[in-house]
Coordinates of C-alpha atoms in Angstrom, one line a residue:
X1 CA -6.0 -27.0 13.3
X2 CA -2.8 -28.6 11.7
X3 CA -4.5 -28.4 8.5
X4 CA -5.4 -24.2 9.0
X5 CA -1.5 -23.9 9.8
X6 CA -0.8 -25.6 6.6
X7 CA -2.7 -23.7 4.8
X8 CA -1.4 -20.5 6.7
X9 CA 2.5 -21.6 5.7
X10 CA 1.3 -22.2 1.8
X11 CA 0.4 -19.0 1.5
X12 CA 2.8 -17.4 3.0
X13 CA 5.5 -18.8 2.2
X14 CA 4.5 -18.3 -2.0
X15 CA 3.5 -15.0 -1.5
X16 CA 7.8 -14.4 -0.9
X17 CA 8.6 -16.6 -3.3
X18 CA 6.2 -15.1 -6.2
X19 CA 7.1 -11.8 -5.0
X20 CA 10.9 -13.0 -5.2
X21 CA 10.9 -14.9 -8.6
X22 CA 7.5 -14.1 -10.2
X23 CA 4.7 -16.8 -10.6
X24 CA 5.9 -18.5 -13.5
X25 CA 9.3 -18.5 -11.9
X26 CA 7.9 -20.6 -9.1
X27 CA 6.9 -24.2 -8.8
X28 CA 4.5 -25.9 -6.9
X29 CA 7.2 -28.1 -5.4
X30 CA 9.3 -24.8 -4.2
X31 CA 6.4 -24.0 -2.7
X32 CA 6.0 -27.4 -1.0
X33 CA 9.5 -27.6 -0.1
X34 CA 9.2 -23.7 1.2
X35 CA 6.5 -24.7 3.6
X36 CA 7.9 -27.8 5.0
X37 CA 6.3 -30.6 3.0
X38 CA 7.1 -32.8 0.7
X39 CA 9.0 -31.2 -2.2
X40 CA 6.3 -32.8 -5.6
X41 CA 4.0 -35.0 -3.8
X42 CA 0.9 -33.1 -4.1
X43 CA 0.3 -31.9 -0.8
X44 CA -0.5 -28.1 -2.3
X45 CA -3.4 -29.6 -3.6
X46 CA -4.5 -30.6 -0.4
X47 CA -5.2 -27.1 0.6
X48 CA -5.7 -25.7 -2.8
X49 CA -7.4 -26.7 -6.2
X50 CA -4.2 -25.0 -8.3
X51 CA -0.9 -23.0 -7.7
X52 CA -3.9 -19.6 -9.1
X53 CA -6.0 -20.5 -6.2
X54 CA -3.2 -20.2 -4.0
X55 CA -2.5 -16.5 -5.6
X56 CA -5.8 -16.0 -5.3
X57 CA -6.3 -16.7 -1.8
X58 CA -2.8 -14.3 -1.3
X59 CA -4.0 -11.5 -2.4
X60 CA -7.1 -11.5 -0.7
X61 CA -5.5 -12.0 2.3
X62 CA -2.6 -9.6 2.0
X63 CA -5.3 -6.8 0.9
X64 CA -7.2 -8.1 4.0
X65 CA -4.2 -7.8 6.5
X66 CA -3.4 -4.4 5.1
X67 CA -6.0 -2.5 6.5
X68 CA -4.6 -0.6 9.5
X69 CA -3.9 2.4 7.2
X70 CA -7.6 2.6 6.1
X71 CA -8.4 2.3 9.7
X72 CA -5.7 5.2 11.0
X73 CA -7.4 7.9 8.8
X74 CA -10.6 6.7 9.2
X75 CA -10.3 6.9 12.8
X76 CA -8.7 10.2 12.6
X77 CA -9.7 13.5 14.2
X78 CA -8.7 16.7 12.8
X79 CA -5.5 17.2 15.4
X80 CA -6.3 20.4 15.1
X81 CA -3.6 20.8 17.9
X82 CA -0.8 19.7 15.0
X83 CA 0.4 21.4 12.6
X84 CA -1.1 20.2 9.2
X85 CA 2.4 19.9 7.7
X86 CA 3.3 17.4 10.5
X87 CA 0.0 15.5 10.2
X88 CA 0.7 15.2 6.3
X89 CA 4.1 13.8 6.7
X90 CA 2.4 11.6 9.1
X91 CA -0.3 10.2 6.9
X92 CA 2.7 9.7 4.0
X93 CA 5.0 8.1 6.3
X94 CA 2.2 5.6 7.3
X95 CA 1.8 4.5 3.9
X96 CA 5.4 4.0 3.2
X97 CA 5.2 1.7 6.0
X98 CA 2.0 -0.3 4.8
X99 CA 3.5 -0.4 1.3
X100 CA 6.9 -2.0 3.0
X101 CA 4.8 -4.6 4.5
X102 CA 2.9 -5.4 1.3
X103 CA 6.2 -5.7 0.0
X104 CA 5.2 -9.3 -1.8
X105 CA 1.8 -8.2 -2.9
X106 CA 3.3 -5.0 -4.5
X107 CA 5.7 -7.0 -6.1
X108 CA 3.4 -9.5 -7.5
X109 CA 1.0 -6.6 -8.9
X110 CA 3.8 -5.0 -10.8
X111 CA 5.1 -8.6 -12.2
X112 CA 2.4 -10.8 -12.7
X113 CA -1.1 -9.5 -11.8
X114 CA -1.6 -8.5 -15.8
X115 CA -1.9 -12.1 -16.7
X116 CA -4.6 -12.2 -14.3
X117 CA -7.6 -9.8 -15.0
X118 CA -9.8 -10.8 -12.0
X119 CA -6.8 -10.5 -9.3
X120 CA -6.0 -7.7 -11.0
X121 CA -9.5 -5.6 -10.7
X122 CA -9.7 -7.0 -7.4
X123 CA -6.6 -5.1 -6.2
X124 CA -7.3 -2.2 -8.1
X125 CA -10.1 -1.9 -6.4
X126 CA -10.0 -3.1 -2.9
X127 CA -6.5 -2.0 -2.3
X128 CA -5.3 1.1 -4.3
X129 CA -8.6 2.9 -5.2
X130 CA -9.6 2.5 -1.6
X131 CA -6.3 3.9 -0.4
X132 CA -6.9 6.9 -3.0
X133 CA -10.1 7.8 -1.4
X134 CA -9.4 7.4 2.1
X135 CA -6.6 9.7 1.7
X136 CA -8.9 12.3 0.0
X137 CA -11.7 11.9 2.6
X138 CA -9.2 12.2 5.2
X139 CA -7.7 15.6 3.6
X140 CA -11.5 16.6 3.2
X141 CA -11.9 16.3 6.9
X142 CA -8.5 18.0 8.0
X143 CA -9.6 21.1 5.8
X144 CA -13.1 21.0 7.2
X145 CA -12.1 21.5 9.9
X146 CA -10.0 23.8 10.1
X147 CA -10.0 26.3 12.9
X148 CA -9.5 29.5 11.4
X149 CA -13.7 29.2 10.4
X150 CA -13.2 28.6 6.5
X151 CA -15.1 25.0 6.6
X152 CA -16.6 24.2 3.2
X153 CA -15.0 27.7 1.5
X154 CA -12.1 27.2 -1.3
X155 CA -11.8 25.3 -4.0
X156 CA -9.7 21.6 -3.9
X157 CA -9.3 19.1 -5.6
X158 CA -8.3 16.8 -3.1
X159 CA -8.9 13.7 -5.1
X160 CA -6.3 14.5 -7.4
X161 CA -4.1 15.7 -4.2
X162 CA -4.8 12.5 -2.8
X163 CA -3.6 10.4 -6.1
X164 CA -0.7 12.8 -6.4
X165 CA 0.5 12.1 -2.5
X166 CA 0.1 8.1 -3.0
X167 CA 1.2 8.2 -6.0
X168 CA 4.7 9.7 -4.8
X169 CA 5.1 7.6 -2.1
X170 CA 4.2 4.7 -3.7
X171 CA 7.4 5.6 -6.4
X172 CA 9.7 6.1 -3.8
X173 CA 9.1 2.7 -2.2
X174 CA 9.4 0.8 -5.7
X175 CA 12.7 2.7 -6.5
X176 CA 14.3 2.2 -3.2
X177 CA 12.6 -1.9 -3.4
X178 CA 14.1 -2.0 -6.7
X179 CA 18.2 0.0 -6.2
X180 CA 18.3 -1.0 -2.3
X181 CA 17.8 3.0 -1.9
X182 CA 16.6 5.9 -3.8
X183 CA 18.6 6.1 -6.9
X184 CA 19.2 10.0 -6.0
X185 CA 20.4 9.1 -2.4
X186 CA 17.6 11.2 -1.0
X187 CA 16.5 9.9 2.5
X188 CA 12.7 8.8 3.0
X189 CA 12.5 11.5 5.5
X190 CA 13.7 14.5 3.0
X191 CA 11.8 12.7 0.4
X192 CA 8.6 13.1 2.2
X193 CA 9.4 16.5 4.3
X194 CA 9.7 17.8 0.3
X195 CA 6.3 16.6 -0.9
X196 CA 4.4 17.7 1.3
X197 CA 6.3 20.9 1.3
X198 CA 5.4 20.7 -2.2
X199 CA 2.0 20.0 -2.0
X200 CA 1.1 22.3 0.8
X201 CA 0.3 25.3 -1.5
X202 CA -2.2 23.3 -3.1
X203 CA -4.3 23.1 0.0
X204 CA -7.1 25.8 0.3
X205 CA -6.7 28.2 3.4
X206 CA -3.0 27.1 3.7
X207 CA -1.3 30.0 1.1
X208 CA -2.1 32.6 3.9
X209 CA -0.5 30.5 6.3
X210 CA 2.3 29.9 4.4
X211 CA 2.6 33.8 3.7
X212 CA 2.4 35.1 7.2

């Protein structure tokens, strides 16, 4: 059990410090002195063949921990009683938080995962291309199922809706990771009140709505 909770503080404790100074930046000794062993006597590599085993097993698990998003979309039903506007904003707000919480792993992608092909494929696939098409199966089903009878009619693209959306919120969160805030002093909530404003026209059945 004391071993597991080793383990448990190795991991976590580099995934903040690679995410902080990059993996080259960081020694196994910060890492042992981090997570309250002793600072270069080997005891990483009681839990862990290498210092890229120990990345390796953090990004698995931070993509593994970060699946309440997947989960909030999947579980979704068309709140048909909510204005599609609100459940947008909703969707884009919940992956600003998720993105926040991932903070290390989203660091570590953008820094260091290049040098690492593998970890690198992994998270392309496992975390961003399955947050890319959840999105777009969730938009699928809100325009379904619409209640003004036009199921299936219209033509969308909501694939590239879908990248556009994740791919705006995921820019706002690096910039405001990076400056502290958004660079143009925009708040998150009139940052994604504007996108979706923006992308609403894009949505099939929603230009008569928006014209009425």
């Amino acid at each position: 059990m004391a071993g597991n909770a080793t383990r448990e503080r190795l991991i976590a404790e580099s995934m903040r410090l690679f995410g902080e100074r990059g993996y080259a930046g960081t020694s196994v000794a910060d890492i042992e002195a981090a997570a309250g062993l002793s600072s270069g006597a080997g005891s990483l590599y009681r839990h862990f063949p290498s210092k890229q085993a120990l990345l390796a097993a953090g990004v698995r698990q931070q993509i593994d921990a970060g699946q309440h998003l997947l989960r909030l979309l999947a579980d979704a039903d068309d709140g048909a009683a909510i204005p599609l506007r609100e459940r947008l904003i909703a969707v884009a707000t919940a992956g600003l938080r998720r993105l926040e919480q991932e903070a290390d792993l989203n660091r570590i992608m953008l820094k260091d995962l290049a040098h690492f092909p593998e970890l690198l494929d992994l998270a392309r696939r496992e975390e961003v291309a399955r947050v890319h098409q959840a999105v777009a199966a969730w938009l699928d089903a809100q325009l379904g199922a619409r209640s003004d009878g036009q199921a299936g009619t219209g033509r969308r693209d909501t694939e590239g809706i879908a990248a556009v959306l994740v791919g705006a919120v995921s820019n706002f969160w690096m910039l405001r990771d990076i400056f502290g805030e958004h660079p143009a002093g925009i708040s998150e909530e009139r940052y994604l009140a504007s996108l979706v404003d923006a992308l609403m026209p894009s949505l099939p059945g929603v230009e008569k709505t928006l014209e009425n």
